Coordinates of C-alpha atoms in Angstrom, one line a residue:
Chain A
M1 CA 37.0 11.7 -5.9
P2 CA 33.7 11.8 -4.0
C3 CA 32.4 8.6 -2.7
S4 CA 29.0 7.2 -3.8
R5 CA 26.6 5.9 -1.4
G6 CA 27.5 2.2 -1.9
E7 CA 31.2 3.0 -1.5
L8 CA 30.6 4.8 1.7
Q9 CA 28.7 1.9 3.1
N10 CA 31.3 -0.6 2.0
G11 CA 34.4 1.3 2.2
C12 CA 35.6 4.4 0.2
S13 CA 39.3 4.4 -0.7
E14 CA 39.6 8.2 -0.4
G15 CA 42.0 9.3 2.3
R16 CA 43.0 5.8 3.4
P17 CA 46.4 4.3 3.8
P18 CA 47.5 2.3 0.7
W19 CA 47.4 -1.1 2.4
A20 CA 43.6 -0.7 2.6
H21 CA 43.0 -0.3 -1.1
D22 CA 43.2 -3.9 -2.1
V23 CA 40.8 -5.0 0.7
I24 CA 38.4 -2.2 -0.2
R25 CA 38.6 -2.9 -4.0
A26 CA 37.9 -6.6 -3.4
R27 CA 34.9 -5.8 -1.2
R28 CA 33.5 -3.3 -3.7
L29 CA 33.8 -5.8 -6.5
R30 CA 32.1 -8.4 -4.4
L31 CA 29.3 -5.9 -3.7
Q32 CA 28.9 -5.0 -7.3
I33 CA 28.7 -8.7 -8.3
F34 CA 26.1 -9.3 -5.6
R35 CA 24.1 -6.3 -6.8
A36 CA 24.2 -7.4 -10.4
V37 CA 23.2 -11.0 -9.6
V38 CA 20.3 -10.0 -7.4
L39 CA 19.0 -7.3 -9.7
I40 CA 19.2 -9.5 -12.8
L41 CA 17.6 -12.6 -11.2
L42 CA 14.8 -10.7 -9.5
G43 CA 14.5 -8.4 -12.4
A44 CA 13.9 -11.4 -14.7
F45 CA 11.3 -12.7 -12.3
F46 CA 9.4 -9.4 -12.6
L47 CA 10.0 -8.6 -16.2
V48 CA 9.3 -12.0 -17.8
P49 CA 5.6 -12.1 -16.8
I50 CA 5.1 -8.5 -18.1
G51 CA 6.9 -9.4 -21.3
A52 CA 4.7 -12.5 -21.5
M53 CA 1.6 -10.4 -21.2
F54 CA 2.8 -8.2 -24.0
E55 CA 3.6 -11.2 -26.1
F56 CA 0.2 -12.7 -25.4
S57 CA -1.6 -9.4 -26.4
T58 CA 0.2 -9.2 -29.7
R59 CA -0.5 -12.8 -30.9
G60 CA -2.3 -13.6 -34.1
N61 CA -5.0 -16.2 -34.2
T62 CA -2.6 -19.1 -34.4
M63 CA 0.8 -19.7 -32.9
D64 CA 2.5 -19.3 -36.3
A65 CA 0.5 -16.1 -37.3
P66 CA 2.6 -12.9 -37.5
R67 CA 2.5 -10.4 -34.6
T68 CA -0.5 -8.1 -34.7
L69 CA -1.8 -5.3 -32.6
S70 CA -5.4 -6.2 -33.4
Y71 CA -6.2 -6.9 -29.7
W72 CA -4.9 -3.4 -28.8
A73 CA -6.8 -1.8 -31.7
S74 CA -10.0 -3.5 -30.7
I75 CA -10.0 -2.3 -27.0
F76 CA -12.4 0.5 -27.8
T77 CA -14.9 -1.7 -29.6
F78 CA -16.1 -3.3 -26.4
P79 CA -18.7 -1.0 -25.0
D80 CA -18.9 -2.6 -21.6
L81 CA -15.1 -2.2 -21.2
V82 CA -15.2 1.5 -22.4
Q83 CA -18.0 2.2 -20.0
A84 CA -16.0 0.6 -17.1
I85 CA -12.9 2.6 -18.0
I86 CA -14.9 5.8 -17.9
A87 CA -16.6 4.8 -14.7
S88 CA -13.2 4.0 -13.1
L89 CA -11.7 7.4 -14.2
E90 CA -14.8 9.2 -12.8
L91 CA -14.4 7.3 -9.6
A92 CA -10.7 8.1 -9.4
T93 CA -11.5 11.8 -9.9
I94 CA -14.3 11.9 -7.3
T95 CA -12.3 9.9 -4.8
A96 CA -9.3 12.2 -5.1
L97 CA -11.4 15.3 -4.7
A98 CA -13.5 14.0 -1.9
M99 CA -10.4 12.8 -0.1
L100 CA -8.8 16.2 -0.3
L101 CA -12.0 17.9 0.8
L102 CA -12.4 15.7 3.8
L103 CA -8.7 15.4 4.9
V104 CA -7.0 18.8 4.2
P105 CA -9.3 21.1 6.1
T106 CA -9.6 18.7 9.0
M107 CA -5.9 18.1 9.2
I108 CA -5.2 21.8 9.2
W109 CA -7.9 22.5 11.8
I110 CA -6.7 19.7 14.1
R111 CA -3.1 20.9 13.9
L112 CA -4.2 24.5 14.8
R113 CA -7.1 24.0 17.2
L114 CA -7.5 20.4 18.3
P115 CA -3.9 19.0 18.7
R116 CA -5.2 16.4 21.2
L117 CA -7.2 14.8 18.3
R118 CA -4.1 14.4 16.1
R119 CA -3.2 10.9 17.3
V120 CA -6.8 9.8 17.1
M121 CA -7.1 11.0 13.5
E122 CA -3.8 9.3 12.6
F123 CA -5.0 6.0 14.2
I124 CA -8.3 6.2 12.3
C125 CA -6.6 7.0 9.0
L126 CA -4.2 4.1 9.3
L127 CA -7.0 1.7 10.4
P128 CA -8.0 0.6 6.9
L129 CA -4.6 -1.1 6.6
T130 CA -5.7 -3.4 9.5
I131 CA -9.2 -4.0 8.1
P132 CA -9.0 -6.1 5.0
A133 CA -11.1 -4.7 2.1
I134 CA -13.2 -7.8 2.0
V135 CA -14.1 -7.3 5.7
L136 CA -15.1 -3.7 5.0
V137 CA -17.4 -4.9 2.3
V138 CA -19.2 -7.3 4.7
G139 CA -19.8 -4.4 7.0
L140 CA -20.6 -1.9 4.3
L141 CA -23.4 -4.0 2.7
P142 CA -26.2 -2.8 5.1
I143 CA -24.9 0.8 4.9
Y144 CA -25.0 0.7 1.1
L145 CA -28.7 -0.3 1.4
W146 CA -29.2 3.1 3.1
V147 CA -27.0 4.9 0.6
S148 CA -29.1 3.3 -2.2
F149 CA -32.4 4.3 -0.5
Y150 CA -31.5 7.9 0.3
G151 CA -29.6 8.4 -2.9
D152 CA -32.6 7.5 -4.9
S153 CA -34.8 9.8 -2.9
I154 CA -32.5 12.7 -3.5
Y155 CA -32.0 12.0 -7.2
P156 CA -33.6 9.0 -9.0
G157 CA -31.0 6.5 -10.0
A158 CA -28.3 8.1 -7.9
G159 CA -28.5 5.4 -5.2
D160 CA -27.6 2.6 -7.6
S161 CA -24.9 4.4 -9.5
I162 CA -21.5 2.9 -9.7
L163 CA -20.2 6.3 -8.4
T164 CA -21.5 5.5 -4.9
L165 CA -18.4 3.3 -4.7
A166 CA -16.5 6.5 -4.0
F167 CA -17.8 6.5 -0.5
A168 CA -15.9 3.2 0.2
Y169 CA -12.9 4.3 -1.9
V170 CA -12.2 7.4 0.2
I171 CA -11.8 5.1 3.2
L172 CA -9.5 2.7 1.2
V173 CA -7.1 5.5 0.2
L174 CA -7.0 7.1 3.7
P175 CA -3.8 5.4 5.0
Y176 CA -1.8 6.4 1.9
T177 CA -3.0 9.9 1.5
Y178 CA -2.9 10.8 5.2
R179 CA 0.8 10.0 5.4
T180 CA 1.5 12.0 2.3
L181 CA -0.5 15.0 3.4
D182 CA 0.8 14.9 6.9
A183 CA 4.4 15.0 5.6
G184 CA 3.5 18.0 3.4
L185 CA 1.9 19.8 6.3
S186 CA 4.9 19.1 8.6
A187 CA 7.2 20.7 6.1
I188 CA 5.5 24.1 6.3
D189 CA 4.8 26.3 9.3
V190 CA 1.0 26.0 9.4
K191 CA 0.6 27.9 12.6
T192 CA 2.6 31.0 11.5
L193 CA 1.0 31.1 8.1
S194 CA -2.5 30.9 9.4
E195 CA -1.9 33.4 12.2
A196 CA -0.4 35.8 9.7
A197 CA -3.3 35.4 7.3
R198 CA -5.9 35.7 10.2
S199 CA -4.3 38.8 11.5
L200 CA -4.6 40.3 8.0
G201 CA -8.4 39.6 8.2
A202 CA -8.6 36.4 6.2
G203 CA -11.4 34.0 7.0
W204 CA -10.8 30.3 7.5
P205 CA -11.7 29.3 3.9
T206 CA -9.1 31.8 2.6
V207 CA -6.5 30.6 5.1
I208 CA -6.9 27.0 3.9
L209 CA -7.5 27.5 0.2
R210 CA -5.3 30.5 -0.6
V211 CA -2.6 30.3 2.0
I212 CA -1.8 26.8 3.2
V213 CA -2.8 24.7 0.2
P214 CA -0.7 26.7 -2.3
N215 CA 2.3 26.0 0.0
M216 CA 2.0 22.2 -0.3
P217 CA 1.4 21.5 -4.0
G218 CA 3.7 18.5 -3.9
A219 CA 1.8 16.7 -1.1
I220 CA -1.6 17.5 -2.7
L221 CA -0.5 16.2 -6.1
N222 CA 1.2 13.2 -4.5
S223 CA -1.9 12.2 -2.6
C224 CA -4.1 12.6 -5.7
L225 CA -1.9 10.4 -7.8
L226 CA -1.9 7.7 -5.1
S227 CA -5.7 7.8 -4.9
V228 CA -6.0 7.6 -8.7
A229 CA -3.6 4.6 -8.9
L230 CA -5.4 2.9 -6.0
V231 CA -8.9 3.4 -7.4
L232 CA -7.9 2.3 -10.9
G233 CA -6.6 -1.0 -9.5
E234 CA -9.5 -1.7 -7.1
Y235 CA -11.4 -4.9 -7.6
T236 CA -12.7 -6.3 -4.3
V237 CA -15.3 -3.8 -3.3
A238 CA -16.6 -3.2 -6.9
N239 CA -16.9 -7.0 -7.5
L240 CA -18.8 -7.8 -4.3
F241 CA -21.2 -4.9 -4.8
N242 CA -21.8 -6.1 -8.4
F243 CA -20.5 -2.9 -10.0
E244 CA -18.5 -3.0 -13.3
N245 CA -15.4 -0.9 -12.8
L246 CA -12.2 -1.4 -14.8
Q247 CA -10.9 -4.4 -13.0
V248 CA -14.2 -6.2 -12.8
A249 CA -14.7 -5.6 -16.5
L250 CA -11.2 -7.0 -17.1
V251 CA -12.0 -10.3 -15.4
T252 CA -15.3 -10.6 -17.2
L253 CA -13.7 -9.9 -20.5
S254 CA -10.8 -12.3 -19.9
R255 CA -13.3 -15.1 -20.1
L256 CA -14.5 -13.9 -23.5
N257 CA -11.4 -12.4 -25.1
A258 CA -8.2 -13.0 -23.2
G259 CA -6.1 -11.1 -25.7
V260 CA -8.0 -7.8 -25.3
S261 CA -8.2 -8.1 -21.5
I262 CA -4.5 -8.7 -21.3
A263 CA -3.8 -5.8 -23.6
V264 CA -5.8 -3.5 -21.3
A265 CA -4.0 -5.0 -18.3
V266 CA -0.6 -4.1 -19.8
A267 CA -1.9 -0.6 -20.6
G268 CA -3.2 -0.2 -17.1
L269 CA 0.0 -1.4 -15.5
M270 CA 2.0 1.0 -17.7
F271 CA -0.3 3.9 -16.9
T272 CA 0.0 3.3 -13.1
F273 CA 3.7 2.9 -13.4
G274 CA 3.9 6.3 -15.3
L275 CA 1.9 7.9 -12.5
L276 CA 4.2 6.6 -9.8
V277 CA 7.4 7.6 -11.7
A278 CA 5.8 11.1 -12.0
L279 CA 5.2 11.0 -8.3
S280 CA 8.8 10.3 -7.6
F281 CA 9.7 13.5 -9.4
V282 CA 7.1 15.4 -7.5
G283 CA 8.8 14.3 -4.3
R284 CA 12.1 15.6 -5.5
A285 CA 10.7 18.9 -6.7
R286 CA 9.2 19.4 -3.3
T287 CA 12.4 18.9 -1.4
Q288 CA 14.2 21.3 -3.8
T289 CA 11.7 24.1 -3.1
K290 CA 12.1 23.4 0.6
L291 CA 15.8 24.4 0.7
P292 CA 16.2 27.3 3.1
P293 CA 18.0 30.5 2.2
P294 CA 21.7 29.7 1.9
K295 CA 23.2 32.2 4.4
A296 CA 20.9 31.8 7.3
I297 CA 20.8 28.1 7.8
A298 CA 23.8 26.9 5.8
A299 CA 25.5 25.4 8.8
I300 CA 22.6 23.1 9.7
P301 CA 22.8 19.8 7.8
Q302 CA 20.0 19.2 5.4
V303 CA 17.6 16.5 6.3
S304 CA 14.9 16.1 3.7
A305 CA 12.0 13.7 3.7
S306 CA 12.6 12.0 0.4
S307 CA 16.3 11.4 0.5
G308 CA 16.1 9.6 3.8
P309 CA 16.8 10.7 7.4
V310 CA 20.5 10.2 7.3
W311 CA 21.8 10.5 3.8
G312 CA 20.8 14.1 3.4
Q313 CA 23.6 15.0 5.8
R314 CA 26.2 14.6 3.1
T315 CA 26.6 17.7 0.9
Chain B
M1 CA -15.5 17.2 49.0
T2 CA -12.2 18.2 47.7
A3 CA -13.2 17.2 44.2
A4 CA -16.4 19.2 44.4
T5 CA -14.6 22.4 45.6
G6 CA -11.8 21.8 43.1
N7 CA -14.0 21.6 40.0
P8 CA -15.3 25.2 39.7
V9 CA -11.8 26.5 39.9
A10 CA -10.6 24.2 37.1
N11 CA -13.7 25.1 35.0
T12 CA -13.1 28.8 35.3
A13 CA -9.5 28.4 34.6
S14 CA -10.0 26.4 31.4
R15 CA -12.8 28.8 30.3
R16 CA -10.5 31.7 30.6
L17 CA -7.9 30.0 28.5
G18 CA -10.6 29.2 25.9
G19 CA -11.3 32.9 25.5
G20 CA -13.8 34.6 27.7
R21 CA -17.1 33.1 28.5
R22 CA -17.8 31.7 25.0
I23 CA -18.1 28.0 24.9
S24 CA -15.5 26.7 22.4
L25 CA -17.0 25.4 19.2
D26 CA -13.7 24.3 17.8
W27 CA -14.7 20.6 17.8
L28 CA -17.3 21.4 15.1
G29 CA -14.5 21.6 12.6
A30 CA -13.7 17.9 13.1
V31 CA -17.3 16.8 12.8
P32 CA -17.4 16.1 9.0
F33 CA -14.3 13.9 9.0
F34 CA -15.2 12.0 12.1
G35 CA -18.8 11.7 10.9
Y36 CA -17.6 10.2 7.6
V37 CA -15.2 7.7 9.0
G38 CA -17.7 6.8 11.7
L39 CA -20.3 6.0 9.0
F40 CA -18.1 4.3 6.5
L41 CA -15.3 2.8 8.6
I42 CA -16.1 2.4 12.3
L43 CA -19.8 1.5 11.8
P44 CA -19.1 -1.3 9.2
T45 CA -16.4 -2.7 11.5
G46 CA -18.9 -2.7 14.4
I47 CA -21.5 -4.3 12.2
V48 CA -19.1 -7.1 11.4
V49 CA -18.1 -7.7 15.1
V50 CA -21.6 -7.5 16.4
G51 CA -23.3 -9.2 13.4
A52 CA -21.0 -12.3 13.8
F53 CA -23.1 -13.1 16.9
F54 CA -26.5 -12.5 15.4
S55 CA -28.8 -14.3 12.9
K56 CA -32.2 -13.3 11.6
E57 CA -33.8 -14.8 14.7
G58 CA -31.6 -13.0 17.2
P59 CA -28.4 -13.5 19.2
T60 CA -26.7 -16.8 18.4
L61 CA -23.3 -18.5 18.5
A62 CA -24.2 -20.7 15.5
N63 CA -22.1 -18.5 13.1
I64 CA -19.1 -19.0 15.3
S65 CA -19.6 -22.7 15.7
D66 CA -20.1 -23.0 12.0
L67 CA -16.5 -21.9 11.6
T68 CA -15.4 -25.4 12.6
Q69 CA -16.8 -27.0 9.5
P70 CA -14.0 -28.9 7.7
F71 CA -14.0 -26.9 4.5
I72 CA -13.7 -23.7 6.5
I73 CA -10.8 -25.1 8.5
T74 CA -9.1 -26.1 5.3
S75 CA -9.4 -22.7 3.8
L76 CA -8.2 -21.1 7.0
I77 CA -5.1 -23.4 7.1
N78 CA -4.6 -22.6 3.4
S79 CA -4.7 -18.9 4.1
L80 CA -2.3 -19.1 7.0
L81 CA 0.1 -21.3 5.0
L82 CA -0.1 -19.0 1.9
S83 CA 0.5 -15.9 4.1
T84 CA 3.3 -17.4 6.2
I85 CA 5.3 -18.9 3.3
T86 CA 5.0 -15.9 1.0
A87 CA 5.7 -13.5 3.9
I88 CA 9.0 -15.3 4.8
A89 CA 10.1 -15.9 1.2
G90 CA 9.0 -12.4 0.1
A91 CA 10.8 -10.8 3.1
F92 CA 14.0 -12.7 2.2
F93 CA 14.1 -11.9 -1.5
G94 CA 12.7 -8.4 -0.9
A95 CA 15.5 -7.7 1.6
L96 CA 18.2 -8.8 -0.9
M97 CA 16.7 -6.6 -3.5
A98 CA 16.4 -3.6 -1.1
Y99 CA 20.0 -4.1 -0.2
A100 CA 21.1 -4.1 -3.8
L101 CA 19.1 -0.9 -4.3
A102 CA 20.3 0.8 -1.1
T103 CA 24.0 0.4 -2.0
G104 CA 23.4 2.2 -5.3
N105 CA 22.9 5.9 -6.0
P106 CA 20.0 7.1 -3.9
N107 CA 18.9 9.5 -6.6
G108 CA 19.7 7.3 -9.5
A109 CA 17.3 6.3 -12.3
L110 CA 17.5 2.6 -11.3
R111 CA 16.3 3.2 -7.8
R112 CA 13.6 5.6 -9.0
I113 CA 12.3 3.2 -11.6
V114 CA 12.4 0.1 -9.4
S115 CA 10.7 2.0 -6.5
A116 CA 7.9 3.1 -8.8
A117 CA 7.6 -0.4 -10.3
C118 CA 7.4 -1.9 -6.7
G119 CA 4.7 0.6 -5.9
V120 CA 2.6 -0.5 -8.9
L121 CA 3.1 -4.2 -8.2
A122 CA 2.7 -4.1 -4.4
Q123 CA -0.4 -2.0 -4.1
F124 CA -2.2 -1.6 -7.4
G125 CA -1.8 -4.9 -9.3
G126 CA -4.5 -7.3 -7.9
V127 CA -6.2 -8.7 -11.0
I128 CA -3.4 -7.8 -13.4
L129 CA -0.9 -10.0 -11.5
A130 CA -3.1 -13.0 -12.0
F131 CA -3.3 -12.2 -15.8
A132 CA 0.5 -11.9 -15.9
F133 CA 1.0 -15.4 -14.7
I134 CA -1.7 -16.8 -16.9
A135 CA 0.1 -15.3 -19.8
T136 CA 3.4 -16.6 -18.6
I137 CA 2.8 -20.2 -17.3
G138 CA -0.8 -20.7 -18.1
L139 CA -1.5 -23.4 -20.7
G140 CA -1.1 -21.0 -23.6
G141 CA 1.6 -19.0 -21.8
F142 CA 4.8 -17.9 -23.3
V143 CA 7.2 -19.6 -20.9
Y144 CA 5.1 -22.8 -20.6
V145 CA 5.0 -23.3 -24.3
F146 CA 8.7 -22.4 -24.7
L147 CA 9.7 -24.9 -22.0
L148 CA 7.4 -27.6 -23.4
N149 CA 9.2 -27.1 -26.8
Q150 CA 12.5 -27.7 -25.0
G151 CA 11.1 -31.0 -23.6
I152 CA 10.4 -29.6 -20.1
D153 CA 6.9 -30.0 -18.8
I154 CA 6.3 -27.9 -15.7
Y155 CA 3.0 -29.5 -15.1
P156 CA 3.8 -33.3 -15.0
N157 CA 1.1 -33.9 -12.4
G158 CA -1.5 -31.5 -13.6
V159 CA -1.7 -27.7 -13.7
W160 CA -0.7 -26.3 -10.3
L161 CA -1.0 -22.6 -11.2
Y162 CA -4.6 -22.5 -10.0
T163 CA -3.9 -24.3 -6.7
L164 CA -2.1 -23.3 -3.6
P165 CA 1.5 -23.6 -4.9
G166 CA 0.5 -21.5 -7.9
L167 CA -1.0 -18.8 -5.7
M168 CA 2.2 -18.7 -3.7
L169 CA 4.2 -18.0 -6.8
V170 CA 1.8 -15.3 -7.9
Y171 CA 1.7 -13.7 -4.4
M172 CA 5.5 -13.4 -4.5
Y173 CA 4.9 -11.0 -7.3
F174 CA 3.5 -8.5 -4.9
Q175 CA 5.1 -9.6 -1.7
I176 CA 8.7 -8.9 -2.8
P177 CA 7.9 -5.4 -4.0
L178 CA 6.1 -4.6 -0.8
M179 CA 9.2 -5.8 1.2
V180 CA 11.4 -3.5 -1.0
L181 CA 9.2 -0.5 -0.2
V182 CA 9.0 -1.2 3.5
F183 CA 12.6 -2.3 4.1
L184 CA 14.4 0.3 2.0
P185 CA 14.0 3.1 4.5
A186 CA 15.5 0.9 7.3
L187 CA 18.5 0.1 5.1
D188 CA 18.9 3.8 4.3
G189 CA 19.2 4.4 8.1
I190 CA 22.4 2.3 8.3
R191 CA 25.3 4.8 8.6
P192 CA 28.6 4.1 6.9
Q193 CA 30.3 5.4 10.0
W194 CA 29.1 2.3 11.9
R195 CA 31.0 0.1 9.5
E196 CA 34.1 2.3 9.8
A197 CA 33.8 2.2 13.6
T198 CA 33.6 -1.7 13.5
E199 CA 36.7 -1.8 11.3
S200 CA 38.7 0.6 13.4
L201 CA 38.0 -1.6 16.4
G202 CA 39.3 -4.6 14.4
G203 CA 35.9 -6.1 13.4
S204 CA 35.4 -8.1 10.2
T205 CA 32.5 -8.0 7.8
W206 CA 31.0 -10.9 9.7
H207 CA 31.3 -9.0 13.0
Y208 CA 29.7 -6.0 11.4
W209 CA 26.7 -8.0 10.3
R210 CA 26.5 -10.1 13.3
Y211 CA 26.9 -7.5 16.0
V212 CA 26.0 -4.1 14.4
A213 CA 23.8 -4.1 11.3
G214 CA 22.1 -7.4 12.0
P215 CA 20.7 -6.5 15.5
L216 CA 19.7 -3.1 14.2
L217 CA 17.9 -4.4 11.2
T218 CA 16.2 -7.3 12.9
P219 CA 13.1 -5.5 14.3
A220 CA 12.6 -3.8 10.9
F221 CA 12.9 -7.1 9.1
L222 CA 10.5 -8.9 11.5
G223 CA 8.1 -6.0 11.3
A224 CA 8.1 -6.0 7.6
T225 CA 7.6 -9.8 7.5
L226 CA 4.5 -9.3 9.7
L227 CA 3.2 -6.6 7.3
L228 CA 3.7 -9.0 4.4
F229 CA 1.8 -11.7 6.3
A230 CA -1.2 -9.3 6.8
N231 CA -1.0 -8.2 3.2
A232 CA -1.2 -11.7 1.9
F233 CA -3.9 -12.7 4.4
S234 CA -6.1 -9.9 3.3
A235 CA -5.6 -10.2 -0.4
Y236 CA -8.7 -11.1 -2.4
A237 CA -8.4 -9.7 -6.0
T238 CA -5.6 -11.9 -7.2
V239 CA -7.0 -15.2 -6.0
A240 CA -10.5 -14.3 -7.2
A241 CA -9.2 -13.5 -10.7
L242 CA -7.1 -16.7 -10.7
V243 CA -9.3 -19.3 -9.2
N244 CA -12.9 -19.3 -10.4
Q245 CA -14.5 -22.0 -8.3
G246 CA -14.3 -23.3 -4.7
G247 CA -13.2 -21.6 -1.6
I248 CA -9.4 -22.0 -1.5
V249 CA -8.8 -19.2 1.0
V250 CA -10.8 -17.3 3.6
P251 CA -11.6 -14.2 1.6
I252 CA -13.1 -16.4 -1.1
Q253 CA -15.2 -18.1 1.5
I254 CA -16.5 -14.7 2.7
A255 CA -17.3 -13.7 -0.9
N256 CA -19.2 -17.0 -1.4
A257 CA -21.2 -16.5 1.8
L258 CA -22.1 -13.0 0.7
Q259 CA -23.2 -13.8 -2.9
S260 CA -26.6 -15.3 -3.1
E261 CA -26.1 -17.2 -6.4
T262 CA -23.8 -19.7 -4.8
G263 CA -26.7 -21.0 -2.7
A264 CA -24.7 -20.4 0.4
H265 CA -26.0 -16.9 1.1
D266 CA -25.5 -16.4 4.8
P267 CA -24.6 -12.8 5.9
G268 CA -24.2 -13.8 9.5
F269 CA -21.6 -16.5 8.6
A270 CA -19.8 -14.0 6.4
K271 CA -19.5 -11.7 9.4
A272 CA -18.1 -14.5 11.5
L273 CA -15.5 -15.3 8.9
A274 CA -14.7 -11.6 8.6
L275 CA -14.3 -11.4 12.3
V276 CA -11.7 -14.2 12.2
M277 CA -9.8 -12.2 9.6
V278 CA -10.0 -9.0 11.7
V279 CA -8.7 -10.8 14.7
V280 CA -5.8 -12.4 12.9
V281 CA -4.8 -9.2 11.1
A282 CA -5.2 -7.1 14.3
I283 CA -2.9 -9.4 16.2
V284 CA -0.3 -9.3 13.5
M285 CA -0.5 -5.5 13.0
T286 CA -0.3 -4.9 16.7
L287 CA 3.0 -6.8 16.8
Y288 CA 4.1 -4.8 13.7
A289 CA 3.3 -1.5 15.5
V290 CA 5.4 -2.6 18.5
L291 CA 8.3 -3.6 16.2
S292 CA 8.2 -0.5 14.0
R293 CA 8.2 1.7 17.1
R294 CA 11.5 0.0 18.1
T295 CA 12.8 0.6 14.6
A296 CA 11.8 4.3 14.7
K297 CA 13.9 4.9 17.7
W298 CA 17.2 4.6 15.9
L299 CA 15.9 5.6 12.4
Q300 CA 15.5 9.1 13.6

């Protein structure tokens, strides 16, 4: 009988002398009780508020009224809310695309030609974790005055569009997307791929777009999903710049119609949750495609990124 | 003299490596990225740091000395209390939950779902978490009404949901998930062989945790606690959605100083407050970096 992870950590009875069995069984039982208690108690702490939100969003007008989905049905009758949802979706798309455009070519270029800058780039990309969003807002205010000024001179109205928030959002998603893309690039042999393509006469755009990018679909999708989830949940920057994105509209709406705002909140939570579950499958798919040909490297233990540095060694 | 004669040699050598006489233009490829982060990340940070010492009239220390006003000190203490308590409690419960997950099937549905849920709550919740608690223990909330019908009033001395203790409860809702996300990889690094080695040397469960797993996990645990502290200290959305008035914590004070309608519009003072936040978070994150480097040594 193969041992599960928990059994390995806390004693697996396979291949042991009989006297050890009772001790190990007792320990395994204790562990299972501990796991059940922790997961049930903390699970309740996390599930009850979400359940309460759902309960709140299905209430009738009075406490005794029957359950109704009228709050959910009326979500799309609030034009400000609909506009904010559309704006947030547009922002999510623009941010994800701009992030890819900015990061992927630079990361590949730095790996190939400017390896000395790699640590610098990593440091800068992780910097937004250290600078609270509210601090960034304080510093960005004067810069957004320029953005507004030059934006309007390029295209009337462009400078005051909510979509200018994407400039700040690209910065906010950097730490998360950099790590994902860096892991994706580390998993492929960028140097060999690009040298092979270059020696066959490919230009740099071809190398990046048609050779390297198709080799890291998991990391690209992963970073896009993270950006989308982050932008859809963003409140601080939009609120302080007086733009109505989804979260700002939710807060405004909660003062007028709490039921609808909580219905949208539940929907948003579920949507983001769905994205992240999808993301966990992307991670698995990537490691599966990464498996080397069986004969050549069969003797080397597998160490994959998503299954952890150690546990991959068990076959 | 030696330096002067040495230089031309070094120059020609490096030029030859760079490919003939052509001056390398490789750095041009990095310009878009560094230009962008320079404009939207480095420059704003610089504006905050320098602007804290300027007013409309010129250089001044007034913004900094304004920080000692009693209501600012109060919100700074509130911020530190909120962050410290939720970091420690969040780290404790998060570590328990991470251990419960780490001892299960690493590819199982439970772990996959809980990890995704932790990601949602830790990083993308903000406003929604405030709503969740209003719907739960707000005055019309499900749990509050239910307990009231059972004869239990959780607000005997007034509603505490919108004060500091309430904020602590709500913050736990994103602190615990963040701890799970950060601490799980460290627990995954614990090898079952270490436990077996302890046992074959005659060690008990207590010995294993005291002398093997404990010391190995301590840097990771402390580092994660620091990260939780920084996370709570920086949070703005949840508290802004929960507490309408006043300046209960530093981020709200910054927002008040930025927005003109409160009558306290003072960009220089906002920058001084922001500088305080940067300094606190930078100290915490530096310690975190040191600790996570120690953790990385044996995780690999």
